[in-house]
PDB file of C-alpha atoms and ligand atoms in Angstrom:
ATOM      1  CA  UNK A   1      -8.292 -99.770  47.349  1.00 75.00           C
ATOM      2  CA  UNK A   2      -6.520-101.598  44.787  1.00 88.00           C
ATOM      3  CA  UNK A   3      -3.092-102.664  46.121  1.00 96.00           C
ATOM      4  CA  UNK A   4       0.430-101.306  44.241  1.00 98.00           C
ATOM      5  CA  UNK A   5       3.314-103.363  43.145  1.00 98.00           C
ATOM      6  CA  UNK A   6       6.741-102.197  43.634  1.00 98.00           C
ATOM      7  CA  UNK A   7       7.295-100.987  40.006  1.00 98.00           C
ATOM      8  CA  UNK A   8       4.054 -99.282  40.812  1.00 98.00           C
ATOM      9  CA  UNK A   9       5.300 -97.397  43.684  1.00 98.00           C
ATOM     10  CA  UNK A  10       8.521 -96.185  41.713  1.00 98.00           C
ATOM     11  CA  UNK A  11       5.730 -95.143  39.239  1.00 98.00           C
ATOM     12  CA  UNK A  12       4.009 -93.185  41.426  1.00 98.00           C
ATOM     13  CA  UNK A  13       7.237 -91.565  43.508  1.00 98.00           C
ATOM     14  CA  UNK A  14       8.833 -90.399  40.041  1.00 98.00           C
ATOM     15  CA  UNK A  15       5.574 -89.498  38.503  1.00 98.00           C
ATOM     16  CA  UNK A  16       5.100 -86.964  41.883  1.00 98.00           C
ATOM     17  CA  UNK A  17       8.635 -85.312  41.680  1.00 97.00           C
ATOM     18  CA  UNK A  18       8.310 -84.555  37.956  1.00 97.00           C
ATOM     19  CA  UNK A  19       4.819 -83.021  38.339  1.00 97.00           C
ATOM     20  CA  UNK A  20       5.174 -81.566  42.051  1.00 97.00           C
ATOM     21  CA  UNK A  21       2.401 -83.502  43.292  1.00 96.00           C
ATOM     22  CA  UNK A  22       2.117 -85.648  46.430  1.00 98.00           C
ATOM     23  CA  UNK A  23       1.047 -88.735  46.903  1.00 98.00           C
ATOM     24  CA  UNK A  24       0.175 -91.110  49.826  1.00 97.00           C
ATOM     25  CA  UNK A  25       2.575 -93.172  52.020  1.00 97.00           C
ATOM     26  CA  UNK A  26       2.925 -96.894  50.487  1.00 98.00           C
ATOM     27  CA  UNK A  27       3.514 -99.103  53.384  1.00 95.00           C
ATOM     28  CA  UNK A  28      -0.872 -99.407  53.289  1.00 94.00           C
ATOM     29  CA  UNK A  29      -1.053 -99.408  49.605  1.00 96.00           C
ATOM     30  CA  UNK A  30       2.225-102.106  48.797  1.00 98.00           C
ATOM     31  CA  UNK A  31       2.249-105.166  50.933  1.00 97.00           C
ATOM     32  CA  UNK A  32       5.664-105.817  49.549  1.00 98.00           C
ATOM     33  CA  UNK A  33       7.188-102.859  50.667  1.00 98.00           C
ATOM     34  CA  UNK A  34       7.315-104.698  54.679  1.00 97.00           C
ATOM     35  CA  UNK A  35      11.568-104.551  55.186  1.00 97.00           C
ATOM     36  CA  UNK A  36      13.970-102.248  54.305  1.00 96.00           C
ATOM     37  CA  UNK A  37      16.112-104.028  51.834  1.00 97.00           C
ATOM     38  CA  UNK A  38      12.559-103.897  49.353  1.00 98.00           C
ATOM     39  CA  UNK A  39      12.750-100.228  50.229  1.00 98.00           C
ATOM     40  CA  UNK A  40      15.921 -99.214  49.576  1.00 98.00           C
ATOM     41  CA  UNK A  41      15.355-101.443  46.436  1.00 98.00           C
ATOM     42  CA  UNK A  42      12.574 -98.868  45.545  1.00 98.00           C
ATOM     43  CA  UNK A  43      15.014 -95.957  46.195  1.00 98.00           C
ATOM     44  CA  UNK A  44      17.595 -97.573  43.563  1.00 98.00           C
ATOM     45  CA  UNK A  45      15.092 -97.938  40.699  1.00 98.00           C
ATOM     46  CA  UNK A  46      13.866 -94.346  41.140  1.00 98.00           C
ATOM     47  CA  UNK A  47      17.374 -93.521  41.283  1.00 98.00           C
ATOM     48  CA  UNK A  48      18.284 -95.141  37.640  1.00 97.00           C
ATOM     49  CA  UNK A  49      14.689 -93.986  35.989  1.00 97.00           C
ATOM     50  CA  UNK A  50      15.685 -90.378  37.224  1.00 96.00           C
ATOM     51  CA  UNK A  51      19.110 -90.677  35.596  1.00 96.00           C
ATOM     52  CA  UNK A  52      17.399 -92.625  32.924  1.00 96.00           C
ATOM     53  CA  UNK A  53      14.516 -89.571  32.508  1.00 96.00           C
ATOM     54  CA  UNK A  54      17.421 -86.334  33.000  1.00 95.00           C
ATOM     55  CA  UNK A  55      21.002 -88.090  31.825  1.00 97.00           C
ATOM     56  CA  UNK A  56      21.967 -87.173  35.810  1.00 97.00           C
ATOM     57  CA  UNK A  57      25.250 -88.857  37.666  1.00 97.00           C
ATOM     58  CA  UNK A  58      25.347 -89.963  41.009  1.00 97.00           C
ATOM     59  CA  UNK A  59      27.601 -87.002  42.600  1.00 98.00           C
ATOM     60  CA  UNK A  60      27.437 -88.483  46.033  1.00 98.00           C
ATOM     61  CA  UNK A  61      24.926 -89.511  49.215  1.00 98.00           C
ATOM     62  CA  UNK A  62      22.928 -88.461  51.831  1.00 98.00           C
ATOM     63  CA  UNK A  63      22.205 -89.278  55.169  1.00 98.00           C
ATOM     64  CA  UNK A  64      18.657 -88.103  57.044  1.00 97.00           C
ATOM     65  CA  UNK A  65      17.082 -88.441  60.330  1.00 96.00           C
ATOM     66  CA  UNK A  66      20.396 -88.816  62.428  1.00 96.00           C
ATOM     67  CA  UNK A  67      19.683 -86.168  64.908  1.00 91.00           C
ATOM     68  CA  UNK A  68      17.061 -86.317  67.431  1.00 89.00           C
ATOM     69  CA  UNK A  69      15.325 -83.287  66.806  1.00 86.00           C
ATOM     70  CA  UNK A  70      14.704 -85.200  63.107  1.00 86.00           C
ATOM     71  CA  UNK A  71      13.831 -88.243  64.434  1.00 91.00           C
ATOM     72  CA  UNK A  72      11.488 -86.575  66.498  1.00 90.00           C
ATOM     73  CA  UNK A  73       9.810 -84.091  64.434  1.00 83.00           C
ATOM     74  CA  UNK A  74       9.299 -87.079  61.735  1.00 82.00           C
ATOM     75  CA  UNK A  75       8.545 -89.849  64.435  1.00 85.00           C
ATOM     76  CA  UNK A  76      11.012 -92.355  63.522  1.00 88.00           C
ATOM     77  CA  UNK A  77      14.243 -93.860  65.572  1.00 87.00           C
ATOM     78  CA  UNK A  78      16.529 -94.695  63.031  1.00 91.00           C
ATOM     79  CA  UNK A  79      18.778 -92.809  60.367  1.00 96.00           C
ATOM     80  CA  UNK A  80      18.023 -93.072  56.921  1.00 98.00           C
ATOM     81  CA  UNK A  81      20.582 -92.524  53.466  1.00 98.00           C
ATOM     82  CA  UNK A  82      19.938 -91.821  49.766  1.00 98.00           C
ATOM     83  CA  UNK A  83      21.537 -90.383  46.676  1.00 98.00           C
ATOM     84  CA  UNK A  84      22.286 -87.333  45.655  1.00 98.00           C
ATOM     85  CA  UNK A  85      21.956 -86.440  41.765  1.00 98.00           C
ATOM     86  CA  UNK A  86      24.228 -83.715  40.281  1.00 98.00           C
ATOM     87  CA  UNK A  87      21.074 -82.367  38.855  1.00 97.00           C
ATOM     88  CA  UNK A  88      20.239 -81.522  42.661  1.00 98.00           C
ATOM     89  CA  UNK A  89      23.354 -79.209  43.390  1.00 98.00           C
ATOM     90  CA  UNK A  90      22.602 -75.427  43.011  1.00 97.00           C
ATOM     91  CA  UNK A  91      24.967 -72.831  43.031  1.00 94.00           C
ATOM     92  CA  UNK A  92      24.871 -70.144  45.939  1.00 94.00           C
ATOM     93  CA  UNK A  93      24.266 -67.362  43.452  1.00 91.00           C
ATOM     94  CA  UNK A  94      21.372 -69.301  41.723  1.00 95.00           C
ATOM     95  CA  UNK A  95      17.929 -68.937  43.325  1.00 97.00           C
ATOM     96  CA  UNK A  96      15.806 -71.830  44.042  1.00 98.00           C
ATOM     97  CA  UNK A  97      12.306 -71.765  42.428  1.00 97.00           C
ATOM     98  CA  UNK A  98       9.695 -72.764  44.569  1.00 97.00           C
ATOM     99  CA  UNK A  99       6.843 -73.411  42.143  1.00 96.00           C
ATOM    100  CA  UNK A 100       8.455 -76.411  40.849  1.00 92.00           C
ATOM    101  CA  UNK A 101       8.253 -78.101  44.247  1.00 98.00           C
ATOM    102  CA  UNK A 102       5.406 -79.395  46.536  1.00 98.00           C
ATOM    103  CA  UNK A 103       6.156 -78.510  49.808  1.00 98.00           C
ATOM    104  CA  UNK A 104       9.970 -77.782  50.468  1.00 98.00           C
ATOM    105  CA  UNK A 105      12.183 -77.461  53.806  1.00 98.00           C
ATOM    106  CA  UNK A 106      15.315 -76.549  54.459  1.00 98.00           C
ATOM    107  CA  UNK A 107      18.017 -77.793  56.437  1.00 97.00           C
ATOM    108  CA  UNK A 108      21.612 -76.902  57.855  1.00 98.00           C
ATOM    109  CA  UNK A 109      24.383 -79.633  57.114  1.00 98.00           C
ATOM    110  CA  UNK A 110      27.924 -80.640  56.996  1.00 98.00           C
ATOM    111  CA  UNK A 111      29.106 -81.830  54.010  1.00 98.00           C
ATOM    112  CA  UNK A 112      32.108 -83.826  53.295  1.00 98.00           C
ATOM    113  CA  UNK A 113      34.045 -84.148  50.272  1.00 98.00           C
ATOM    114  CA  UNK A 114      35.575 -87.996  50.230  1.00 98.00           C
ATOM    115  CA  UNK A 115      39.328 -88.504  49.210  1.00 98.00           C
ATOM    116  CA  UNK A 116      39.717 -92.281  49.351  1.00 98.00           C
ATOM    117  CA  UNK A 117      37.467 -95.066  49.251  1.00 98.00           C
ATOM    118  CA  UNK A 118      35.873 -96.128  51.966  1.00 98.00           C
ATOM    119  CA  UNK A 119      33.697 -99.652  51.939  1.00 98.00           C
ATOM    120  CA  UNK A 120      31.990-101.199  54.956  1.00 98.00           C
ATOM    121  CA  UNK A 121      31.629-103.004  57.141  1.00 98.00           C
ATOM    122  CA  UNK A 122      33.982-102.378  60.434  1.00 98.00           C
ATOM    123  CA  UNK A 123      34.289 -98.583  59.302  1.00 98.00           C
ATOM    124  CA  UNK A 124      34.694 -96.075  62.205  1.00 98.00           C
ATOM    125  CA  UNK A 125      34.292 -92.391  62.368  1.00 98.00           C
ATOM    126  CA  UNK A 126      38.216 -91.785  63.074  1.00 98.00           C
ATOM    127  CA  UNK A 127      38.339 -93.605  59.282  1.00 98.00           C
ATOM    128  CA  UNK A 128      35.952 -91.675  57.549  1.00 98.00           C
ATOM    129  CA  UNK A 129      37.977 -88.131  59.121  1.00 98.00           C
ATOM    130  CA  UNK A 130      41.042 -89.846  57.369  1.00 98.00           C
ATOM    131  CA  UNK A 131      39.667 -90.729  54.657  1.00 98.00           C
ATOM    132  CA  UNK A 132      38.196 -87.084  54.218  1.00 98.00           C
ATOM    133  CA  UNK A 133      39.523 -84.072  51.739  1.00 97.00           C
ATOM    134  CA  UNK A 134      37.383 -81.134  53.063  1.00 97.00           C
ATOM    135  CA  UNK A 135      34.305 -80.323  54.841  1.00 98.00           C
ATOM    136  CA  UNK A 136      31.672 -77.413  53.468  1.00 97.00           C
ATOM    137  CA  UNK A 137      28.932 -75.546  55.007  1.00 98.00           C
ATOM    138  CA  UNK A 138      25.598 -77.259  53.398  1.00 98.00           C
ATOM    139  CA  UNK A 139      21.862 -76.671  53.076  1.00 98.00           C
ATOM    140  CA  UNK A 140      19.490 -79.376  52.069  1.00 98.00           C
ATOM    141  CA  UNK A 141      16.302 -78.586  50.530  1.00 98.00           C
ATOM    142  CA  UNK A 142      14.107 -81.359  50.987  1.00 98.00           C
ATOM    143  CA  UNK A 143      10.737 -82.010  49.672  1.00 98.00           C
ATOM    144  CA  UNK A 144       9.308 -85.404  50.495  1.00 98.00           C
ATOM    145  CA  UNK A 145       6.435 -86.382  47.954  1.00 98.00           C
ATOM    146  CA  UNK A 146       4.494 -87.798  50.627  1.00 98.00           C
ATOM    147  CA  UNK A 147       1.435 -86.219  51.740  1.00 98.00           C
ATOM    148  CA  UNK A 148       2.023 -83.620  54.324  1.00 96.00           C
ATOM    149  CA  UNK A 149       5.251 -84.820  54.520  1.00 95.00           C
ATOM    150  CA  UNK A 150       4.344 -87.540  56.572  1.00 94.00           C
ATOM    151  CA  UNK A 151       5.605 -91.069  56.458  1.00 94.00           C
ATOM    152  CA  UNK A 152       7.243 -93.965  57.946  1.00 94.00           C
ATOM    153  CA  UNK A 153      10.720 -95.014  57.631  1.00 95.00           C
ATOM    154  CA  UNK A 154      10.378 -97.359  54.744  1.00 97.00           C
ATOM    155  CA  UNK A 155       8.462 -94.953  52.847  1.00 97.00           C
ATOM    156  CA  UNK A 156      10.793 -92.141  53.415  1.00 97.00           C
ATOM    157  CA  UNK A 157      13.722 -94.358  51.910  1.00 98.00           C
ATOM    158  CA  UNK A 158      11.698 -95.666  49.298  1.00 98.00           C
ATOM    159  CA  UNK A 159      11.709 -91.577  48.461  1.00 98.00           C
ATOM    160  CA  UNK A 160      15.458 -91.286  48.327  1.00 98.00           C
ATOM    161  CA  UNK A 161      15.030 -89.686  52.056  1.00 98.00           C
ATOM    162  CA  UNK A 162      13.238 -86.700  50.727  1.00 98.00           C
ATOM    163  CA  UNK A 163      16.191 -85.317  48.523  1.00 98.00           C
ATOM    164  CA  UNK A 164      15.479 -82.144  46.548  1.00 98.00           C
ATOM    165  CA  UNK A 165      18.246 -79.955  46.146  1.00 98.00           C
ATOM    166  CA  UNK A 166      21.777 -78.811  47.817  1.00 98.00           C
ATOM    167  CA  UNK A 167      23.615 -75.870  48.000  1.00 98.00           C
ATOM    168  CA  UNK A 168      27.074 -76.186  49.263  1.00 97.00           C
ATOM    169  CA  UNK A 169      29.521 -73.100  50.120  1.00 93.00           C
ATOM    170  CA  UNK A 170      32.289 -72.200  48.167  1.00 88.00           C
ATOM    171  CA  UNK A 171      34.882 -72.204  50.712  1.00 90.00           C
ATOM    172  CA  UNK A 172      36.426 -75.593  51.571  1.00 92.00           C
ATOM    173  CA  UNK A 173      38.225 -76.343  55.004  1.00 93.00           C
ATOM    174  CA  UNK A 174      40.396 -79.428  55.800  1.00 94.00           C
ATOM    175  CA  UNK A 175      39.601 -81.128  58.640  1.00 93.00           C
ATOM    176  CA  UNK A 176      42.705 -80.936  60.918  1.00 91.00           C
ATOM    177  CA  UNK A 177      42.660 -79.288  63.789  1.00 91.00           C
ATOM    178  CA  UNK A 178      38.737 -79.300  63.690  1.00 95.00           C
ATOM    179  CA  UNK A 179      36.368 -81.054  66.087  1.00 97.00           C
ATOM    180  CA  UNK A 180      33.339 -81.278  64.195  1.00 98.00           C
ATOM    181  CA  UNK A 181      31.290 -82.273  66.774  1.00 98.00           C
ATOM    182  CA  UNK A 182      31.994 -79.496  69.102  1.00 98.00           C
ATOM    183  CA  UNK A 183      31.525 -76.652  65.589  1.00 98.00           C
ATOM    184  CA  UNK A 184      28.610 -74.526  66.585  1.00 98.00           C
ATOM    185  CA  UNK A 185      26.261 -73.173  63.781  1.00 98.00           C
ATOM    186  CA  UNK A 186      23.442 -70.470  63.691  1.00 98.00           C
ATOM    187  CA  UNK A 187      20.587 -71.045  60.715  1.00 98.00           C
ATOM    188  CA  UNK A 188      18.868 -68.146  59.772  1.00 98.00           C
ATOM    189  CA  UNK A 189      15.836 -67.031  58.176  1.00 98.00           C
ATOM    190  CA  UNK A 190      15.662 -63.548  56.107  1.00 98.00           C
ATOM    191  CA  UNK A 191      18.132 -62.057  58.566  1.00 98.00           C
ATOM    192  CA  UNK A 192      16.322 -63.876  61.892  1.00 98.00           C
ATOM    193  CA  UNK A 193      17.625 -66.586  63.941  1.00 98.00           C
ATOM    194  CA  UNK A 194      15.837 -69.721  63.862  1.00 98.00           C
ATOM    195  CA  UNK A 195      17.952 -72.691  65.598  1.00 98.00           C
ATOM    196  CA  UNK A 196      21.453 -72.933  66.593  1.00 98.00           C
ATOM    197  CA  UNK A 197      23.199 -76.436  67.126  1.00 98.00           C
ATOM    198  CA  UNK A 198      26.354 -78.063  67.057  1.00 98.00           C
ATOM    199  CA  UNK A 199      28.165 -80.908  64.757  1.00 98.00           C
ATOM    200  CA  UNK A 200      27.202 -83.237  67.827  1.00 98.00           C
ATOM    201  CA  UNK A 201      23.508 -83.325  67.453  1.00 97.00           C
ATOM    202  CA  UNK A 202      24.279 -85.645  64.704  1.00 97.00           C
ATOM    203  CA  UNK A 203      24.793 -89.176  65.963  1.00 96.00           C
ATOM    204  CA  UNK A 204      27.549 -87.337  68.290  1.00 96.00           C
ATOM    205  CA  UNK A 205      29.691 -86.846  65.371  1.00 98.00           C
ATOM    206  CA  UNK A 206      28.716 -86.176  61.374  1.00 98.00           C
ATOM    207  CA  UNK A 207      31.398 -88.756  60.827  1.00 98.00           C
ATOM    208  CA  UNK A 208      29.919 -90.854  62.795  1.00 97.00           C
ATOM    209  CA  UNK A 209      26.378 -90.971  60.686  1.00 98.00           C
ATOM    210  CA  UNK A 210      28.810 -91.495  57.806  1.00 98.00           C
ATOM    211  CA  UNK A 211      30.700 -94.717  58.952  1.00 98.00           C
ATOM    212  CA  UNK A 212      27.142 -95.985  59.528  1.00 97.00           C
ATOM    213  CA  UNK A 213      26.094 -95.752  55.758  1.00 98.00           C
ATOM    214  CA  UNK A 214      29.204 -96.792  54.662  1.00 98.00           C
ATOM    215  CA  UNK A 215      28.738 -99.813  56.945  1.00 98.00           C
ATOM    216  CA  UNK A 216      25.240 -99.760  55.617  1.00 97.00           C
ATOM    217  CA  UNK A 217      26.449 -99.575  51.910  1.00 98.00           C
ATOM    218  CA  UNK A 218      28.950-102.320  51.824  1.00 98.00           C
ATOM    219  CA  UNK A 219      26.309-104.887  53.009  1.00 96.00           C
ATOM    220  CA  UNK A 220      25.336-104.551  49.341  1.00 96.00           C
ATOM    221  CA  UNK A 221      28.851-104.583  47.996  1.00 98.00           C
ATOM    222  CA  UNK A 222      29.120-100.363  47.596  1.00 98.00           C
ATOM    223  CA  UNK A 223      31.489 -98.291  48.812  1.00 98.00           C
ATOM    224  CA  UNK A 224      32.361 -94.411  49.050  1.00 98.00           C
ATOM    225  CA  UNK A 225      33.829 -93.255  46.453  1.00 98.00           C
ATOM    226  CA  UNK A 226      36.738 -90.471  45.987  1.00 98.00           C
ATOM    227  CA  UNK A 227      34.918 -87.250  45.210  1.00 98.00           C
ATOM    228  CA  UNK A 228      32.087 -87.792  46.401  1.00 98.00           C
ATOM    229  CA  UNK A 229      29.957 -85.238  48.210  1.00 98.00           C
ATOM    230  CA  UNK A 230      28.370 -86.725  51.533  1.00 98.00           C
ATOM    231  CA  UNK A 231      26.062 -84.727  53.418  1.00 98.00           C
ATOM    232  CA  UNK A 232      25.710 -85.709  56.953  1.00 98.00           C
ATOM    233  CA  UNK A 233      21.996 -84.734  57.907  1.00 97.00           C
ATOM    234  CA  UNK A 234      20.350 -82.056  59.229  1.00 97.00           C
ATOM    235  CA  UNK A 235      21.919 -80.736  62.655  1.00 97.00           C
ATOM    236  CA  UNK A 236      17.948 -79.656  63.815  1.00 95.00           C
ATOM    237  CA  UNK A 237      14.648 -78.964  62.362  1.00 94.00           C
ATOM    238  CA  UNK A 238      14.089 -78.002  58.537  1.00 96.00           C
ATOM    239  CA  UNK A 239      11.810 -75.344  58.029  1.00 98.00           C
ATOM    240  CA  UNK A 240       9.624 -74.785  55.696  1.00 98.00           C
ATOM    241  CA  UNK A 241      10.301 -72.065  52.733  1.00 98.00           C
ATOM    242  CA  UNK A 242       7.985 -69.274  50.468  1.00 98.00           C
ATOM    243  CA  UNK A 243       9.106 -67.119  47.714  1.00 98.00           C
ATOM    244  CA  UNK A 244      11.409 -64.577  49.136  1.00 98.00           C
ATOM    245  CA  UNK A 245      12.939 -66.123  51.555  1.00 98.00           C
ATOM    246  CA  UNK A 246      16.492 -65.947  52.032  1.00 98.00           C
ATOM    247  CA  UNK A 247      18.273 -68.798  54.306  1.00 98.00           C
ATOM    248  CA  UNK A 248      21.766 -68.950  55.254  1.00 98.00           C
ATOM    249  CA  UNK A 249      23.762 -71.276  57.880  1.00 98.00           C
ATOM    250  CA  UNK A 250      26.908 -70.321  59.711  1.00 98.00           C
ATOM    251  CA  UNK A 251      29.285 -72.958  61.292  1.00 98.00           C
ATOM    252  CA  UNK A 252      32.214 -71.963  63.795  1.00 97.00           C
ATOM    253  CA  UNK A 253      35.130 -72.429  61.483  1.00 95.00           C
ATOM    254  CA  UNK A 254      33.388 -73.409  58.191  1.00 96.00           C
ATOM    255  CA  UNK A 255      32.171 -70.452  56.748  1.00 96.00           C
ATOM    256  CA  UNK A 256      28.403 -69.575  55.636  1.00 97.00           C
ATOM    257  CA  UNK A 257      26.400 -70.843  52.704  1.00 98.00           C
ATOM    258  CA  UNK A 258      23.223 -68.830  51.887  1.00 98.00           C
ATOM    259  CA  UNK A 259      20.364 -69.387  49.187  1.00 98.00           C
ATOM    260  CA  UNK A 260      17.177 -67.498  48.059  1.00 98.00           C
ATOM    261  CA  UNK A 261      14.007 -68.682  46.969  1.00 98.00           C
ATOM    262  CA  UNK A 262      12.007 -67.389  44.402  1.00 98.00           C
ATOM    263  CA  UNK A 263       8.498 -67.890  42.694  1.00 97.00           C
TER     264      UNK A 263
HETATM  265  C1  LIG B 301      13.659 -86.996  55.609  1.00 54.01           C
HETATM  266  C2  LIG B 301      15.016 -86.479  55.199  1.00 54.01           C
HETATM  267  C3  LIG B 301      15.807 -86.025  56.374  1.00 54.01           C
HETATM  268  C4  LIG B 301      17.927 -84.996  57.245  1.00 54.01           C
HETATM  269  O1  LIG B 301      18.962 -84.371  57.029  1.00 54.01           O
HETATM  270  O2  LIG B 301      17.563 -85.303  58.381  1.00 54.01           O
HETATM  271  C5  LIG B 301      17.090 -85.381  56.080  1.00 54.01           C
HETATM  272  C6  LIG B 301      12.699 -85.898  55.938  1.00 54.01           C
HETATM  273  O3  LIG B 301      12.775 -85.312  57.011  1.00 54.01           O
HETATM  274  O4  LIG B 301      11.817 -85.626  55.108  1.00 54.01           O
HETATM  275  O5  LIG B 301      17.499 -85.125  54.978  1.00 54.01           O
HETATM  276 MG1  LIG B 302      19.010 -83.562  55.120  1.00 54.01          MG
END
C-alpha cells in the first residue's frame, strides 16, 4: 500500500464527493494526518478547492458529534466542526436527489442565525444566546465519503464532518423567553416516529457546542461572523434515507422543517 500525502488525501476526499464514491479512512493510508490541527488543515483545503471547483461562499459552520447518542453510534468522544457551503442549503419545497449521493443520513438540528461577532477564546454559552438573532428548525443531510461511513475523528474532520446538505425552516424565532435546552422535538419518517429528544442532548445546551467552536475557531485567529448560519449537531441518531422518503422534525416552540427525497 503506497502511502498518501496530504494534498493526496484532499485529492481523494473531493474526487469522492464529486463522483459519489467512497473511499477508505486515511489515518492508515497518511502518516501525516496523526493530530488534529493537520486535519482540520485537510478540511480547509477541501473547503477552498470546493469553492474553487463550484464559485460557493462560506454561509456558515457546523458542529457534529456533540450528543452522546452521536458519539456513540460513530465511536468517538469528542465534538467535531466544519463548514457549511451555500451550495449545501436546499429549500423546503426542493427535493433532495439521492442518486447524486453515496450513502446519506439525516439528522434533526437547531440552527442559529449569528447577529454579532463572536471570536474565542473565553466564549460562554450565555454569549453566544446574546450574541444570537434567531434560531430555526434544521435537518442535516450528511453523507460521509468514508467507507460505510466509518471513521475516526481525524478522518471525519478531514471530511468537513460529513456535510452534505441543509434544509432550514422558514419560520424564524428569537430566542427570548426560550430555553433551548429544555425544547422537545419529534423526528419523523414518512409520517412515523423515529426519535424524540430535547435541545439538552447536545452538550447540555446547543449554545453550549457553539461557544466550544468558537473557542475552537479563534485558536486560529477566526471568529463567527454576523449572518452566519450555525447548526448545532444532531440532537440523536441520523438515519439513513431512499427515494421517497419524506422526513420532517418538530421542536416545542420552533416550528417544523420537512424535506423529500427523490431518485
Ligand atoms: C459526522 C457528522 C455528525 C452531527 O450533527 O452530529 C454531525 C457523522 O456522523 O458522519 O453532523
Ligand atoms: Mg449534523
Amino acid at each position: 500500500m503506497s502511502l498518501l500525502s496530504i494534498n493526496e488525501v484532499v485529492d481523494e476526499l473531493f474526487e469522492a464527493e464529486l463522483n459519489g464514491i467512497v473511499v477508505d479512512k486515511f489515518v492508515d493510508r497518511c502518516p501525516e494526518l496523526n493530530n488534529q490541527k493537520i486535519a482540520y488543515q485537510i478540511q480547509d483545503e477541501l473547503i477552498i478547492r470546493k469553492k474553487l471547483h463550484s464559485g460557493s461562499r462560506i454561509i456558515g459552520r457546523k458542529l457534529g458529534l456533540t450528543s452522546a447518542a452521536k458519539q456513540q453510534m460513530m465511536g468517538v468522544h469528542e465534538p467535531v466542526y466544519g463548514v457549511l457551503l451555500d451550495d449545501m442549503l436546499v429549500d423546503e419545497q426542493e427535493e433532495v436527489s439521492i442518486s447524486s449521493l453515496i450513502h446519506p443520513k439525516i439528522e434533526p438540528e437547531i440552527a442559529f442565525v449569528i447577529g454579532e461577532e463572536l471570536k474565542g477564546p473565553g466564549i460562554s454559552a450565555p454569549e453566544v444566546l446574546k450574541a444570537t438573532s434567531y434560531v430555526m428548525p434544521a435537518l442535516e443531510v450528511i453523507d460521509s465519503r468514508y467507507r460505510n461511513f466509518s471513521f475516526t475523528l481525524l478522518d471525519v474532520i478531514a471530511d468537513n464532518a460529513s456535510s452534505s446538505k441543509f434544509v432550514i425552516g422558514n419560520r424564524t424565532r428569537n430566542i427570548k423567553g426560550l430555553d433551548l435546552g429544555l425544547t422537545g422535538m419529534l423526528f419523523e419518517k414518512n409520517g412515523s416516529l423515529v426519535s424524540t429528544s430535547t435541545g439538552a442532548a447536545v452538550m447540555g445546551h446547543p449554545a453550549r457546542a457553539i461557544a466550544w467552536m468558537v473557542n475552537k475557531l479563534g485558536e486560529k485567529g477566526i471568529s463567527v461572523m454576523p449572518g452566519d448560519v450555525i447548526l448545532s449537531g444532531a440532537l440523536c441518531e441520523a438515519i439513513a434515507v431512499e427515494p421517497g422518503d419524506y422526513i420532517r422534525a418538530s421542536f416545542d416552540g420552533l416550528g417544523s422543517v420537512a424535506v423529500k427525497f427523490s431518485v
